[in-house]
PDB file of C-alpha atoms in Angstrom:
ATOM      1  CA  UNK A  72      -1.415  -9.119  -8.845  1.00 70.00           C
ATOM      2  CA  UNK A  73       1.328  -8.005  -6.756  1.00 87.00           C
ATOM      3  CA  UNK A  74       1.540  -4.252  -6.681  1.00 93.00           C
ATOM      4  CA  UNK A  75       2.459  -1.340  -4.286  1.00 95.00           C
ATOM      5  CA  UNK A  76       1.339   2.323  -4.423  1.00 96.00           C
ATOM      6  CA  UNK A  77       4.375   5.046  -3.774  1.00 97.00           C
ATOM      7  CA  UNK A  78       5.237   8.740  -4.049  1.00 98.00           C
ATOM      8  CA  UNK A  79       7.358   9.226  -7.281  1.00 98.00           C
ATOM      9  CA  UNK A  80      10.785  10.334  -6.985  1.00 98.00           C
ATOM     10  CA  UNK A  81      13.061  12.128  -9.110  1.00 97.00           C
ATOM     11  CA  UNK A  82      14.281   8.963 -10.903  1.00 97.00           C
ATOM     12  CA  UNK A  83      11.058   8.391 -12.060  1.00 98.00           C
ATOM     13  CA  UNK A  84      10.370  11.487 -13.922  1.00 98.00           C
ATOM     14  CA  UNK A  85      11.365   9.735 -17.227  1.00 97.00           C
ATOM     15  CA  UNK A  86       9.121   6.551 -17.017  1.00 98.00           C
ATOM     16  CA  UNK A  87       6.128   8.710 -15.962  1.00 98.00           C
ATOM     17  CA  UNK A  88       6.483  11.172 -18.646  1.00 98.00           C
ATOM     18  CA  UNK A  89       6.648   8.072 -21.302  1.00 98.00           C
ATOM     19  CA  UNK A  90       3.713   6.844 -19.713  1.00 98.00           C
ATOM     20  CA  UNK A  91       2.035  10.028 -19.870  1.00 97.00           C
ATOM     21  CA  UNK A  92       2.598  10.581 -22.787  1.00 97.00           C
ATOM     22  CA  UNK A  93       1.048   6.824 -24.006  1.00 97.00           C
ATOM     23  CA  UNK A  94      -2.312   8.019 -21.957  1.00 96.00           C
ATOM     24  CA  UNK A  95      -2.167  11.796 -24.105  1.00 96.00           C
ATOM     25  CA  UNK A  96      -2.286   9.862 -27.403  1.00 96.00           C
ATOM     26  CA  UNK A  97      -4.894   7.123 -26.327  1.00 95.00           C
ATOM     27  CA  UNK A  98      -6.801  10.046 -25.544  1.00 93.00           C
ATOM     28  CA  UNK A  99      -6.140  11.806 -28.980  1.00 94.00           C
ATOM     29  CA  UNK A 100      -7.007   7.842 -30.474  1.00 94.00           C
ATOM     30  CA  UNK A 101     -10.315   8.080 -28.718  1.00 90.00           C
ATOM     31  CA  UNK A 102     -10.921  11.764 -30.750  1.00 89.00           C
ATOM     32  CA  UNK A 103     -10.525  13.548 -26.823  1.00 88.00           C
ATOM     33  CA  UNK A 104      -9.431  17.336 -26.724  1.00 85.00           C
ATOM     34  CA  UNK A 105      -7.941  16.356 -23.261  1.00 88.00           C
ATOM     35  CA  UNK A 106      -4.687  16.543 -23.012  1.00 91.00           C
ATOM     36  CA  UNK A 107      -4.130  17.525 -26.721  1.00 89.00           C
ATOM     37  CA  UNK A 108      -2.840  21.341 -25.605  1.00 89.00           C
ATOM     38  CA  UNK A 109       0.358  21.021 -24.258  1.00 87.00           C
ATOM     39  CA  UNK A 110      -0.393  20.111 -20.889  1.00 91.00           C
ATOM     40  CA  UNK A 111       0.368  17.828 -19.072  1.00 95.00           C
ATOM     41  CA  UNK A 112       4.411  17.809 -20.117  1.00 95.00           C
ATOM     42  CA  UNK A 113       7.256  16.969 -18.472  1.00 96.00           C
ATOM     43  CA  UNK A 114       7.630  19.933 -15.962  1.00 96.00           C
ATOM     44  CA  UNK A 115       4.084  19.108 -15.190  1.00 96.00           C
ATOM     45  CA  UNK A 116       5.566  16.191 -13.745  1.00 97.00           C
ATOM     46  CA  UNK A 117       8.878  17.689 -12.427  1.00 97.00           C
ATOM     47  CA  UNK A 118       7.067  20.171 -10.053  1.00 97.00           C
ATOM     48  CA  UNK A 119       4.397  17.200  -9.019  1.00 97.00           C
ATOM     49  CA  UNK A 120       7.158  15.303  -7.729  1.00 98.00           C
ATOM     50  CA  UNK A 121       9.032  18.097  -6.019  1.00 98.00           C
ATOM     51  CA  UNK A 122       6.249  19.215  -4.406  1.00 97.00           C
ATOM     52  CA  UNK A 123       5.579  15.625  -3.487  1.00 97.00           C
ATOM     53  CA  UNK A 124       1.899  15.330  -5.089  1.00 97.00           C
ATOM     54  CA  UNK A 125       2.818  12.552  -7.703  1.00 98.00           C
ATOM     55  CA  UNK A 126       2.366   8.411  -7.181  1.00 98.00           C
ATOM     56  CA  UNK A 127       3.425   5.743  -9.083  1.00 98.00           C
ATOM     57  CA  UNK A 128       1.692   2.099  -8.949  1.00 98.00           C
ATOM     58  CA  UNK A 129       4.552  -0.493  -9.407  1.00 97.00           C
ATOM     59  CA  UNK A 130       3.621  -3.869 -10.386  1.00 96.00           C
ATOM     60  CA  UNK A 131       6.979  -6.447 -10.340  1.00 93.00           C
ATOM     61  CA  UNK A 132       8.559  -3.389  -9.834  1.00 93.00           C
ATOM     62  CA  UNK A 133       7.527  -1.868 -13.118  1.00 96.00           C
ATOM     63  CA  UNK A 134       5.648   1.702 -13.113  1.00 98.00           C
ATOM     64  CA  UNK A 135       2.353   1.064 -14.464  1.00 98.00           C
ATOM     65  CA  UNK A 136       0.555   3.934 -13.685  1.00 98.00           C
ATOM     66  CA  UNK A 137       0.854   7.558 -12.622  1.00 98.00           C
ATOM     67  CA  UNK A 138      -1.273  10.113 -10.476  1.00 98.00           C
ATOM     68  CA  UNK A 139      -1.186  13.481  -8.688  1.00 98.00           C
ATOM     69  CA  UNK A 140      -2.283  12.747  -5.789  1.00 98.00           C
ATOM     70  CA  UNK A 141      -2.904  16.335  -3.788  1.00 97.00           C
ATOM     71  CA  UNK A 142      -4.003  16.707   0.363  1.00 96.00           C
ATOM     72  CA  UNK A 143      -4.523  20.674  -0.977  1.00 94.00           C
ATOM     73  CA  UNK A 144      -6.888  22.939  -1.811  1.00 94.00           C
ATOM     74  CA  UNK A 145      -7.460  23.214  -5.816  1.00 96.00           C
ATOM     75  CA  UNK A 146      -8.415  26.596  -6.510  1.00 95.00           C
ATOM     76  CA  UNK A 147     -10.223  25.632  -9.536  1.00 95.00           C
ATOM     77  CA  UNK A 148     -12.413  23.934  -7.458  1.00 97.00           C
ATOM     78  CA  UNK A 149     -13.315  26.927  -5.232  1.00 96.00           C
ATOM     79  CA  UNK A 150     -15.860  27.806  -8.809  1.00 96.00           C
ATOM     80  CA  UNK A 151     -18.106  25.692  -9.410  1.00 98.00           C
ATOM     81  CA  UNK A 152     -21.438  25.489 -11.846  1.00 98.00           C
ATOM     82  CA  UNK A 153     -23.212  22.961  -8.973  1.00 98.00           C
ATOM     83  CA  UNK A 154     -22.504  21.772  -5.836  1.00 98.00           C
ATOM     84  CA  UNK A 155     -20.063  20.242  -3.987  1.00 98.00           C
ATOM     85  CA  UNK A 156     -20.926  16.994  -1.273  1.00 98.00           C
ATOM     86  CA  UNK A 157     -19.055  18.490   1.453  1.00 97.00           C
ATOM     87  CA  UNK A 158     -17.086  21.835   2.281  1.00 95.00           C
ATOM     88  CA  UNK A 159     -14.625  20.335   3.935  1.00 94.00           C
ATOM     89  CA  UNK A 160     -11.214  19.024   3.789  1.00 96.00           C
ATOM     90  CA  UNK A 161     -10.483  16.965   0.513  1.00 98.00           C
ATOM     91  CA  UNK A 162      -8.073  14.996  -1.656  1.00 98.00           C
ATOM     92  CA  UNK A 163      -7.868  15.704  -5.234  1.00 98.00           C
ATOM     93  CA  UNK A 164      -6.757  13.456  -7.916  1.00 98.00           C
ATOM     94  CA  UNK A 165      -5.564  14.906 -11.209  1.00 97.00           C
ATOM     95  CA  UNK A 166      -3.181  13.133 -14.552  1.00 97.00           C
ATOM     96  CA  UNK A 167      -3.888   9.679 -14.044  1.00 97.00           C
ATOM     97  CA  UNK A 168      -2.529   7.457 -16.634  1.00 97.00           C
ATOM     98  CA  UNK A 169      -1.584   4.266 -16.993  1.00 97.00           C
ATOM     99  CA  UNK A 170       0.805   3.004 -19.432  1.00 98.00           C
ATOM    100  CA  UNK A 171      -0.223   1.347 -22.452  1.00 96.00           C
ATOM    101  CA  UNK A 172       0.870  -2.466 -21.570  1.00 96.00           C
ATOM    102  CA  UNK A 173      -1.172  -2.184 -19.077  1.00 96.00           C
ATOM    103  CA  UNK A 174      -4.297  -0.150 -20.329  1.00 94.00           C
ATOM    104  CA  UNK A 175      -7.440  -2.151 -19.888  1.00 91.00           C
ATOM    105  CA  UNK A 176      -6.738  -4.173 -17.077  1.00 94.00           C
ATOM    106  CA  UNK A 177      -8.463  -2.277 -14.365  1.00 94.00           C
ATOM    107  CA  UNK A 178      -5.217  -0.601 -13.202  1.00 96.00           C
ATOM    108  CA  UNK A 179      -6.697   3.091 -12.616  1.00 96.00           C
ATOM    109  CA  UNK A 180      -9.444   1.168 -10.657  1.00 96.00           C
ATOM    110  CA  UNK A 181      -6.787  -0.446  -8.268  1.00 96.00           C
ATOM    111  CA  UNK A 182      -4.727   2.907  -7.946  1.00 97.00           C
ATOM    112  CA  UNK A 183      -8.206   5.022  -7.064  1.00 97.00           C
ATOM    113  CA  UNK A 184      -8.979   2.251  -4.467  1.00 97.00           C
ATOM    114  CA  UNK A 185      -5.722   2.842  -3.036  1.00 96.00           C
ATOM    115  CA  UNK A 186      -6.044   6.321  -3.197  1.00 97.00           C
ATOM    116  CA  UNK A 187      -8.887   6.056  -1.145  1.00 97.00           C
ATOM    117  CA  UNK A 188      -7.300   4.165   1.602  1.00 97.00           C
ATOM    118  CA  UNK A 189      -4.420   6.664   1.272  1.00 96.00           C
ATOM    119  CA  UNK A 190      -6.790   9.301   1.996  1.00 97.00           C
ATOM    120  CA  UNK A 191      -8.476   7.869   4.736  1.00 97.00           C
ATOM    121  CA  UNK A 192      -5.395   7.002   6.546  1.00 97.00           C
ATOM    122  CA  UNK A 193      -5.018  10.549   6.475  1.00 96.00           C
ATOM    123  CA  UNK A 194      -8.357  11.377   7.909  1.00 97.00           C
ATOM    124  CA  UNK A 195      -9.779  13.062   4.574  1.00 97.00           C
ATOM    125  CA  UNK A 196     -12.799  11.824   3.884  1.00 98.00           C
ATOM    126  CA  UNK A 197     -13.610  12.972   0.745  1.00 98.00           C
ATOM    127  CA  UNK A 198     -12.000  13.020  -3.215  1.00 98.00           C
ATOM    128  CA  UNK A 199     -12.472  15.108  -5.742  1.00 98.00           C
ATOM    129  CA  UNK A 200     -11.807  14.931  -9.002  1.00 98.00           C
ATOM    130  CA  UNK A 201     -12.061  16.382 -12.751  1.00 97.00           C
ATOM    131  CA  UNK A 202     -12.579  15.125 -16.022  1.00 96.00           C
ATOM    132  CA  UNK A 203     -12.963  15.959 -19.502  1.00 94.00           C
ATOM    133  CA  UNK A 204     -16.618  15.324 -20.423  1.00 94.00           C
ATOM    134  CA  UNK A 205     -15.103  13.129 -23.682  1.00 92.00           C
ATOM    135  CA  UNK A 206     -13.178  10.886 -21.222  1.00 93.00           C
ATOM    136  CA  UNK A 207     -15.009   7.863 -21.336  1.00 91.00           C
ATOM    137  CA  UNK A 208     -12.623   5.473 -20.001  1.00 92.00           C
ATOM    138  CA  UNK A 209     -12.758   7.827 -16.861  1.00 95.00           C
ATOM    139  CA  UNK A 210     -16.453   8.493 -16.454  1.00 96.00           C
ATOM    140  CA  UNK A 211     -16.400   4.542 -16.675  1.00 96.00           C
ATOM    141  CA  UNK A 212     -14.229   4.736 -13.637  1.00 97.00           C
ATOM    142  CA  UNK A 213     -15.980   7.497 -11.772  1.00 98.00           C
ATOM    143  CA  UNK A 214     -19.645   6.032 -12.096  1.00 98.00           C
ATOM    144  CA  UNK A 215     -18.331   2.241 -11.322  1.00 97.00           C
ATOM    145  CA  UNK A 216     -16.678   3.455  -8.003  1.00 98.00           C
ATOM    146  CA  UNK A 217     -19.547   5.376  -6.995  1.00 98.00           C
ATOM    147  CA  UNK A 218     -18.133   9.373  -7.540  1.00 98.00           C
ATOM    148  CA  UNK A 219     -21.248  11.350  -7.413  1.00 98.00           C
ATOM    149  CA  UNK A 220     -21.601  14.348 -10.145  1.00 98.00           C
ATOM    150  CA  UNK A 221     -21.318  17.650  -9.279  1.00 98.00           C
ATOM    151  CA  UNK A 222     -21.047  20.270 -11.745  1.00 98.00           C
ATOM    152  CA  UNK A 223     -18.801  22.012 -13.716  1.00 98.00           C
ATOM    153  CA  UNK A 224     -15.513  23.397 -12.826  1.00 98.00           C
ATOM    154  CA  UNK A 225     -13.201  25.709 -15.165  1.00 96.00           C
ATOM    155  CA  UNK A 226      -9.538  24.786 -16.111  1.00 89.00           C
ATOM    156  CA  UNK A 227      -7.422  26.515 -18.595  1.00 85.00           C
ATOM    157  CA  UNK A 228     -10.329  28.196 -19.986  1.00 85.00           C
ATOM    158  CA  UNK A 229     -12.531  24.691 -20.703  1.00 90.00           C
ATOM    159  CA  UNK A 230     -15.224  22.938 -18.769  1.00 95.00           C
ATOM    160  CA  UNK A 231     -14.713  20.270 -17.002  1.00 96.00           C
ATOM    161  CA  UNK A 232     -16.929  17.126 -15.216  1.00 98.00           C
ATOM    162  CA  UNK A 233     -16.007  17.497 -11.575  1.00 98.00           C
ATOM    163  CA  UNK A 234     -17.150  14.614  -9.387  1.00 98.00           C
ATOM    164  CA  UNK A 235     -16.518  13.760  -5.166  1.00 98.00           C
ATOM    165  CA  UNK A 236     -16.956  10.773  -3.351  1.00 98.00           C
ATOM    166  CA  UNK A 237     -17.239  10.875   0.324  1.00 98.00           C
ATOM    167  CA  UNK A 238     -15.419   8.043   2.352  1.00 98.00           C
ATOM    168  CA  UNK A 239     -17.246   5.896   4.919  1.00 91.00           C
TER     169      UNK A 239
END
């Protein structure tokens, strides 16, 4: 399959909100509370890009997946019920989705392999993540790319699965 992995751009603000909002009612489909509140919406995705955390995956030249892909600290994860793999530096990964025509084709997998090599070419060497403890197609992810669990971490008031992998 011939695909690339870029940063998002302004232009792009309408596809990835379509998409993201295919990935908020697959998640409603699936009886999820993620992503049933409001969030993420469109200026979600507006500040993501200006701040130059989002990522599209392009395949044919077709956006067929979206991420925030951050080289910050996430406050959030300064909390947590557990511990953490490392203290160090980190990449965090938050609103993946992938649009529906090409849900279930191992898409997310390609884009967090990617994200990994993005993050190593960066020298961080290690991702961390959060998910809803109802996201199945995510835990699915997680476990077959070998994130570790770590605990609980807090956002907008709900629990959340938070999970690292450290890069070799």
């Amino acid at each position: 399959m011939n695909y690339i992995v870029r940063k998002a751009k302004i232009a792009d603000t309408a596809n990835i909100w379509k998409i993201l909002q295919q990935a908020i009612q697959r998640r409603k489909n699936d009886g999820s509370n993620q992503w049933q509140d409001g969030y993420p919406n469109i200026e979600t995705v507006e500040t993501d890009i200006q701040k130059g955390f989002g990522y599209v995956l392009e395949i044919h030249g077709q956006i067929a997946a979206y991420a925030a892909i951050i080289f910050d600290i996430e406050h959030a994860y300064e909390i947590i019920e557990g511990n953490w793999l490392s203290s160090g530096e980190y990449v965090v990964i938050h609103r993946v989705a992938v649009s529906d025509e090409f849900a279930g084709k191992g898409i997310a997998t390609k884009f967090f392999k990617n994200i990994e090599e993005l993050a190593k070419s960066e020298s961080v060497f290690s991702i961390k993540v959060d998910t809803n403890f109802d996201n199945l197609p995510m835990l699915s992810i997680l476990d077959k790319l070998g994130y570790t669990y770590c605990g609980e971490v807090y956002f907008r008031g709900a629990a959340r699965k938070a999970f690292e992998k450290i890069l070799s």
